[in-house]
Amino acid sequence: MRYRALGGTGIEVSSYCLGTMMFGYIGNPDHEDCARILHSALDQGINFVDTADMYSKGESEEIVGEALQGRRDEVVLATKVHFPMGEGRNRSGNSRRWIVHEAEQSLRRLRTDWIDLYQIHRPDPDTDIEETLATLTDLVRAGKIRAFGCSGFPAEDIVDAHRVSEQRGLYRFRTEQPPYSLLARGTERSVLPVCQRWGMGTLTWSPLAFGFLTGKYRKGREIDLTTGRPSIAAERFDPADPANAAKFEAVEQFALLAEEIGCTLPELAVAFVAAHPAVTSVILGPRTLDQLKASLARAELVLEDAVLDRIDEIVPPGTDLYRVDSAWNARGMTRHALRRRPVLERAAAE
């Protein structure tokens, strides 16, 4: 396993990161089995574990915390805050009130005195970024966290956060966690270049494109939309939806390419993400021990330039073949007030 510096922090992390979104009732409710997955990852050289408060409503953090007893010092531990953790007001977002509250709750669930990397899970248009950065800076100074980063932030928000950090003398985001895969390459347009420019670490998620690159879902084959990933978002897999045609076609071409170079489709998918110079660590999110073993089986796989050129022909750089779950579509696309003037001000002349 190769290790890389994490965004100028001096912390070294494995080039694969164990993601634990599938730990708990949403994926694998067997705590002992999840612990075996985590211990196997550590035994094979992974020293980076990523979770979040909202994964299975805190259950994932509890599983990780229990499994790391006696091995905490071996691990660079990352978690996240932002999404709702219950009913009622002020139980989500990036406010000082919520971040401080959830940091304490995450420390309790993880059974640790500190968090190595605390990440803001998504932008919050209702909270001034200075408020968020000041709160995170205070948590570093208090010894609760070692460094902090962001996840799903558009390039412009990352740049704005760095500007505020410089102007206000606050610590800055050290990492970003964007989606990145053979089918979702939009992050190449601006997010990855901005992260490189600012010396940020990048932890990419969903290298298998929400399961589409596992090889399980192929063109012309019947797909059970009631189980697994399709049961969560059937619209992404329904072959009757014309919007999915490009994804199915690309998967067929990638499967042929993988066969040509002697690897599996998932191995090709993970190796592609790891090959980008801006990527620090690729987050693997296994639900079972067999899935982890499959992901690690060809960690040494090198994609030659000719193979990467073929990939670029199938899905051009910067292209998304599906709408990824990210923030850079959110504000300008979903908030009418940000892209529509008041009715009386829309005409070019009175």
Coordinates of C-alpha atoms in Angstrom, one line a residue:
M1 CA 0.0 0.0 0.0
R2 CA 1.3 3.4 -1.0
Y3 CA 1.0 6.4 1.4
R4 CA 0.6 10.0 0.5
A5 CA 0.7 13.3 2.4
L6 CA -2.7 14.6 3.3
G7 CA -3.1 18.2 2.1
G8 CA 0.0 19.7 3.7
T9 CA -1.0 18.5 7.1
G10 CA 2.1 16.2 7.4
I11 CA -0.2 13.3 8.0
E12 CA 0.4 10.3 5.8
V13 CA -2.6 8.3 4.6
S14 CA -3.0 5.1 2.5
S15 CA -3.9 5.6 -1.1
Y16 CA -7.1 3.6 -0.3
C17 CA -9.4 4.8 2.5
L18 CA -12.0 2.5 4.1
G19 CA -15.4 4.2 3.8
T20 CA -18.0 3.0 6.3
M21 CA -21.2 4.3 4.9
M22 CA -22.5 0.7 4.6
F23 CA -21.8 0.0 8.3
G24 CA -25.1 -0.2 10.2
Y25 CA -28.7 -0.7 9.4
I26 CA -28.5 1.0 6.0
G27 CA -26.1 -1.7 4.7
N28 CA -24.6 -4.2 7.1
P29 CA -26.2 -4.4 10.5
D30 CA -23.9 -7.1 11.8
H31 CA -21.4 -5.1 14.0
E32 CA -19.0 -8.0 14.4
D33 CA -18.9 -8.5 10.6
C34 CA -18.2 -4.8 10.1
A35 CA -15.4 -5.0 12.7
R36 CA -13.9 -7.9 10.7
I37 CA -14.0 -5.7 7.6
L38 CA -12.2 -2.8 9.3
H39 CA -9.6 -5.1 10.9
S40 CA -8.9 -6.8 7.6
A41 CA -8.4 -3.4 6.0
L42 CA -5.9 -2.3 8.6
D43 CA -4.1 -5.6 8.4
Q44 CA -3.6 -5.0 4.6
G45 CA -2.1 -1.6 5.0
I46 CA -5.1 0.8 5.0
N47 CA -4.6 3.4 7.8
F48 CA -7.4 5.8 6.8
V49 CA -11.0 5.3 7.9
D50 CA -13.8 7.6 6.9
T51 CA -17.3 7.8 8.4
A52 CA -20.0 10.4 9.1
D53 CA -22.4 11.2 11.9
M54 CA -25.4 10.6 9.6
Y55 CA -24.3 7.1 8.3
S56 CA -27.1 4.9 9.8
K57 CA -27.9 7.8 12.1
G58 CA -24.7 7.4 14.2
E59 CA -24.5 3.6 14.1
S60 CA -21.6 3.6 11.7
E61 CA -19.5 5.8 14.1
E62 CA -20.4 3.5 17.0
I63 CA -19.3 0.4 15.1
V64 CA -16.0 2.1 14.1
G65 CA -15.4 3.3 17.6
E66 CA -15.9 -0.1 19.1
A67 CA -13.8 -1.8 16.4
L68 CA -10.9 0.6 16.8
Q69 CA -10.5 -0.1 20.5
G70 CA -6.8 -1.0 21.0
R71 CA -5.9 0.1 17.5
R72 CA -6.9 3.8 17.5
D73 CA -3.3 5.0 17.2
E74 CA -2.9 3.0 13.9
V75 CA -5.6 5.0 12.2
V76 CA -6.2 8.4 10.7
L77 CA -9.8 8.8 11.5
A78 CA -12.2 11.0 9.6
T79 CA -15.8 11.9 10.1
K80 CA -18.3 14.5 8.9
V81 CA -21.1 16.8 10.0
H82 CA -23.9 18.7 8.2
F83 CA -27.0 16.5 7.6
P84 CA -30.0 16.2 9.9
M85 CA -29.6 13.9 12.9
G86 CA -33.1 14.2 14.2
E87 CA -36.4 16.1 14.0
G88 CA -36.7 19.7 14.8
R89 CA -34.9 23.0 14.1
N90 CA -31.1 23.6 14.5
R91 CA -30.2 19.9 14.2
S92 CA -28.3 20.2 10.9
G93 CA -26.2 22.6 8.8
N94 CA -22.8 24.3 9.4
S95 CA -23.6 26.7 12.3
R96 CA -21.4 26.9 15.3
R97 CA -24.2 25.6 17.5
W98 CA -24.6 22.4 15.4
I99 CA -20.9 21.7 14.6
V100 CA -19.8 22.0 18.3
H101 CA -22.7 19.8 19.4
E102 CA -22.1 17.1 16.8
A103 CA -18.3 17.1 17.2
E104 CA -18.9 16.1 20.9
Q105 CA -21.4 13.5 19.8
S106 CA -19.1 12.0 17.2
L107 CA -16.2 11.9 19.8
R108 CA -18.5 10.0 22.1
R109 CA -19.7 7.5 19.5
L110 CA -16.2 7.0 18.1
R111 CA -14.9 6.5 21.7
T112 CA -11.9 8.7 21.0
D113 CA -10.4 12.0 22.4
W114 CA -9.7 13.5 19.0
I115 CA -10.8 13.3 15.3
D116 CA -7.9 13.5 12.8
L117 CA -10.0 15.0 10.0
Y118 CA -13.4 16.6 10.6
Q119 CA -15.2 17.4 7.4
I120 CA -18.1 19.6 6.5
H121 CA -20.3 17.2 4.6
R122 CA -22.0 19.8 2.3
P123 CA -22.1 23.6 1.9
D124 CA -24.8 25.5 3.9
P125 CA -26.0 28.6 2.1
D126 CA -27.7 29.8 5.3
T127 CA -24.5 29.9 7.3
D128 CA -21.6 32.4 6.7
I129 CA -18.5 30.5 5.8
E130 CA -16.6 32.6 8.3
E131 CA -18.8 31.2 11.1
T132 CA -18.0 27.7 10.0
L133 CA -14.3 28.2 9.6
A134 CA -14.0 30.0 13.0
T135 CA -15.8 27.2 14.7
L136 CA -13.5 24.6 13.1
T137 CA -10.4 26.6 14.0
D138 CA -11.6 26.7 17.6
L139 CA -12.0 22.9 17.6
V140 CA -8.4 22.5 16.4
R141 CA -7.1 24.8 19.1
A142 CA -9.1 22.9 21.7
G143 CA -7.5 19.7 20.6
K144 CA -10.8 18.1 19.6
I145 CA -9.8 17.8 15.9
R146 CA -6.4 17.8 14.2
A147 CA -7.5 19.2 10.7
F148 CA -10.6 19.9 8.8
G149 CA -11.9 19.7 5.3
C150 CA -15.0 19.9 3.1
S151 CA -17.1 17.5 1.0
G152 CA -19.1 18.1 -2.1
F153 CA -18.1 21.7 -2.3
P154 CA -18.1 23.4 -5.7
A155 CA -14.8 25.0 -6.7
E156 CA -16.0 28.5 -6.2
D157 CA -17.0 27.8 -2.6
I158 CA -13.6 26.2 -1.9
V159 CA -11.9 29.3 -3.3
D160 CA -14.1 31.6 -1.2
A161 CA -13.4 29.6 1.9
H162 CA -9.6 30.0 1.4
R163 CA -10.1 33.8 0.8
V164 CA -12.0 34.1 4.1
S165 CA -9.4 32.0 5.9
E166 CA -6.6 34.3 4.7
Q167 CA -8.4 37.5 5.5
R168 CA -9.6 36.5 8.9
G169 CA -6.5 34.6 10.1
L170 CA -8.4 31.3 10.4
Y171 CA -7.3 27.7 9.6
R172 CA -8.3 26.5 6.2
F173 CA -9.9 23.5 4.6
R174 CA -7.1 20.9 4.1
T175 CA -9.1 18.4 2.1
E176 CA -12.1 18.0 -0.2
Q177 CA -14.2 14.9 -0.8
P178 CA -15.7 14.9 -4.3
P179 CA -17.5 12.1 -6.2
Y180 CA -15.2 10.7 -9.0
S181 CA -15.5 7.7 -11.3
L182 CA -15.4 6.5 -14.9
L183 CA -19.0 7.7 -15.3
A184 CA -18.8 10.9 -13.3
R185 CA -15.8 12.9 -14.3
G186 CA -17.2 16.4 -13.8
T187 CA -14.9 17.0 -10.8
E188 CA -12.0 17.1 -13.3
R189 CA -13.3 20.4 -14.7
S190 CA -12.6 22.7 -11.7
V191 CA -12.7 21.0 -8.3
L192 CA -9.6 18.8 -8.8
P193 CA -7.5 21.6 -10.4
V194 CA -8.5 24.0 -7.5
C195 CA -7.5 21.4 -4.9
Q196 CA -4.1 21.0 -6.6
R197 CA -3.6 24.8 -6.7
W198 CA -4.3 25.1 -3.0
G199 CA -2.4 22.0 -2.0
M200 CA -5.5 20.3 -0.7
G201 CA -5.8 16.5 -0.3
T202 CA -8.7 14.9 -2.1
L203 CA -10.6 11.8 -0.9
T204 CA -12.8 10.7 -3.8
W205 CA -16.0 8.7 -3.2
S206 CA -18.1 6.3 -5.3
P207 CA -15.4 5.0 -7.6
L208 CA -17.9 2.3 -8.6
A209 CA -20.5 4.9 -9.6
F210 CA -23.2 3.9 -7.1
G211 CA -22.7 0.3 -8.0
F212 CA -23.0 0.8 -11.7
L213 CA -19.4 -0.3 -12.3
T214 CA -19.5 -3.4 -10.3
G215 CA -20.3 -5.5 -13.4
K216 CA -23.6 -6.6 -11.9
Y217 CA -25.7 -4.2 -14.0
R218 CA -25.2 -4.8 -17.7
K219 CA -27.0 -3.8 -20.9
G220 CA -29.7 -6.2 -22.0
R221 CA -29.8 -8.0 -18.7
E222 CA -32.8 -8.0 -16.3
I223 CA -32.2 -5.8 -13.3
D224 CA -34.0 -6.3 -10.0
L225 CA -34.9 -2.8 -8.9
T226 CA -36.1 -4.0 -5.4
T227 CA -32.8 -5.0 -3.9
G228 CA -29.3 -3.6 -3.4
R229 CA -28.4 -0.2 -4.8
P230 CA -31.3 -0.1 -7.2
S231 CA -33.7 -0.3 -4.3
I232 CA -32.3 3.0 -3.0
A233 CA -32.5 4.9 -6.4
A234 CA -34.2 2.8 -9.0
E235 CA -34.2 5.6 -11.5
R236 CA -30.4 5.3 -11.8
F237 CA -30.7 1.7 -13.0
D238 CA -34.0 1.4 -14.8
P239 CA -33.1 0.3 -18.4
A240 CA -36.5 1.7 -19.6
D241 CA -35.3 5.2 -18.8
P242 CA -33.6 6.7 -21.9
A243 CA -31.3 8.8 -19.7
N244 CA -29.6 5.6 -18.6
A245 CA -28.8 4.4 -22.1
A246 CA -25.4 6.2 -22.2
K247 CA -24.4 4.7 -18.9
F248 CA -25.2 1.2 -20.0
E249 CA -23.3 1.7 -23.3
A250 CA -20.3 3.1 -21.5
V251 CA -20.3 0.2 -19.0
E252 CA -20.2 -2.3 -21.9
Q253 CA -17.2 -0.6 -23.4
F254 CA -15.4 -0.4 -20.1
A255 CA -16.1 -4.1 -19.5
L256 CA -14.5 -4.9 -22.8
L257 CA -11.5 -2.7 -22.1
A258 CA -11.0 -4.4 -18.7
E259 CA -11.1 -7.8 -20.3
E260 CA -8.5 -6.7 -22.8
I261 CA -6.0 -5.7 -20.2
G262 CA -6.7 -8.6 -17.9
C263 CA -8.6 -7.1 -15.0
T264 CA -12.2 -6.8 -13.8
L265 CA -14.5 -3.9 -14.3
P266 CA -14.3 -2.8 -10.6
E267 CA -10.5 -3.1 -10.7
L268 CA -10.4 -0.8 -13.8
A269 CA -12.7 1.7 -12.1
V270 CA -10.7 2.0 -8.9
A271 CA -7.3 2.1 -10.7
F272 CA -8.6 4.9 -13.0
V273 CA -9.5 7.2 -10.0
A274 CA -6.2 6.4 -8.2
A275 CA -4.2 7.5 -11.3
H276 CA -5.2 11.1 -11.2
P277 CA -2.4 13.2 -9.7
A278 CA -4.8 15.3 -7.5
V279 CA -6.3 12.2 -5.8
T280 CA -4.8 11.5 -2.4
S281 CA -7.0 8.5 -1.4
V282 CA -9.8 6.6 -3.0
I283 CA -12.6 5.8 -0.6
L284 CA -13.8 2.1 -0.8
G285 CA -17.2 1.4 0.7
P286 CA -17.5 -2.3 1.1
R287 CA -20.6 -3.9 2.7
T288 CA -19.0 -7.3 3.0
L289 CA -15.5 -8.7 3.6
D290 CA -15.6 -10.3 0.1
Q291 CA -16.2 -6.9 -1.4
L292 CA -13.2 -5.5 0.5
K293 CA -11.0 -8.3 -0.7
A294 CA -12.1 -7.8 -4.3
S295 CA -11.3 -4.1 -4.1
L296 CA -7.8 -4.8 -2.7
A297 CA -7.0 -7.7 -5.0
R298 CA -5.4 -5.6 -7.7
A299 CA -4.2 -2.6 -5.7
E300 CA -0.9 -2.7 -7.7
L301 CA -2.8 -2.4 -11.1
V302 CA -1.2 0.3 -13.3
L303 CA -3.1 1.8 -16.2
E304 CA -0.8 2.7 -19.0
D305 CA -1.3 5.9 -21.0
A306 CA -2.9 4.0 -23.9
V307 CA -5.5 2.6 -21.6
L308 CA -6.3 6.0 -20.1
D309 CA -6.6 7.4 -23.7
R310 CA -9.1 4.7 -24.4
I311 CA -11.1 5.7 -21.3
D312 CA -11.1 9.3 -22.5
E313 CA -12.6 8.2 -25.8
I314 CA -15.4 6.4 -24.0
V315 CA -16.2 9.1 -21.5
P316 CA -14.4 12.4 -22.3
P317 CA -12.6 14.3 -19.5
G318 CA -14.9 16.4 -17.4
T319 CA -18.1 14.6 -18.5
D320 CA -20.8 13.3 -16.1
L321 CA -23.0 10.6 -17.5
Y322 CA -25.4 10.9 -14.6
R323 CA -26.2 13.6 -12.0
V324 CA -24.0 13.0 -9.1
D325 CA -25.1 13.7 -5.5
S326 CA -23.0 16.9 -5.1
A327 CA -23.4 20.5 -4.1
W328 CA -22.3 22.1 -7.2
N329 CA -25.7 21.7 -8.8
A330 CA -27.6 22.9 -5.7
R331 CA -27.8 26.6 -5.2
G332 CA -27.9 28.1 -8.7
M333 CA -30.0 25.2 -10.0
T334 CA -32.6 24.7 -7.3
R335 CA -33.0 28.1 -5.7
H336 CA -35.2 30.2 -8.0
A337 CA -34.2 33.4 -6.3
L338 CA -30.6 32.9 -7.4
R339 CA -31.4 32.7 -11.1
R340 CA -34.7 34.7 -11.5
R341 CA -35.0 38.4 -11.0
P342 CA -38.2 39.7 -9.4
V343 CA -41.0 39.8 -12.0
L344 CA -41.0 43.6 -12.2
E345 CA -37.3 43.8 -12.9
R346 CA -37.0 41.1 -15.6
A347 CA -37.6 43.3 -18.7
A348 CA -34.6 45.0 -20.3
A349 CA -36.6 48.2 -20.6
E350 CA -39.4 49.9 -18.6

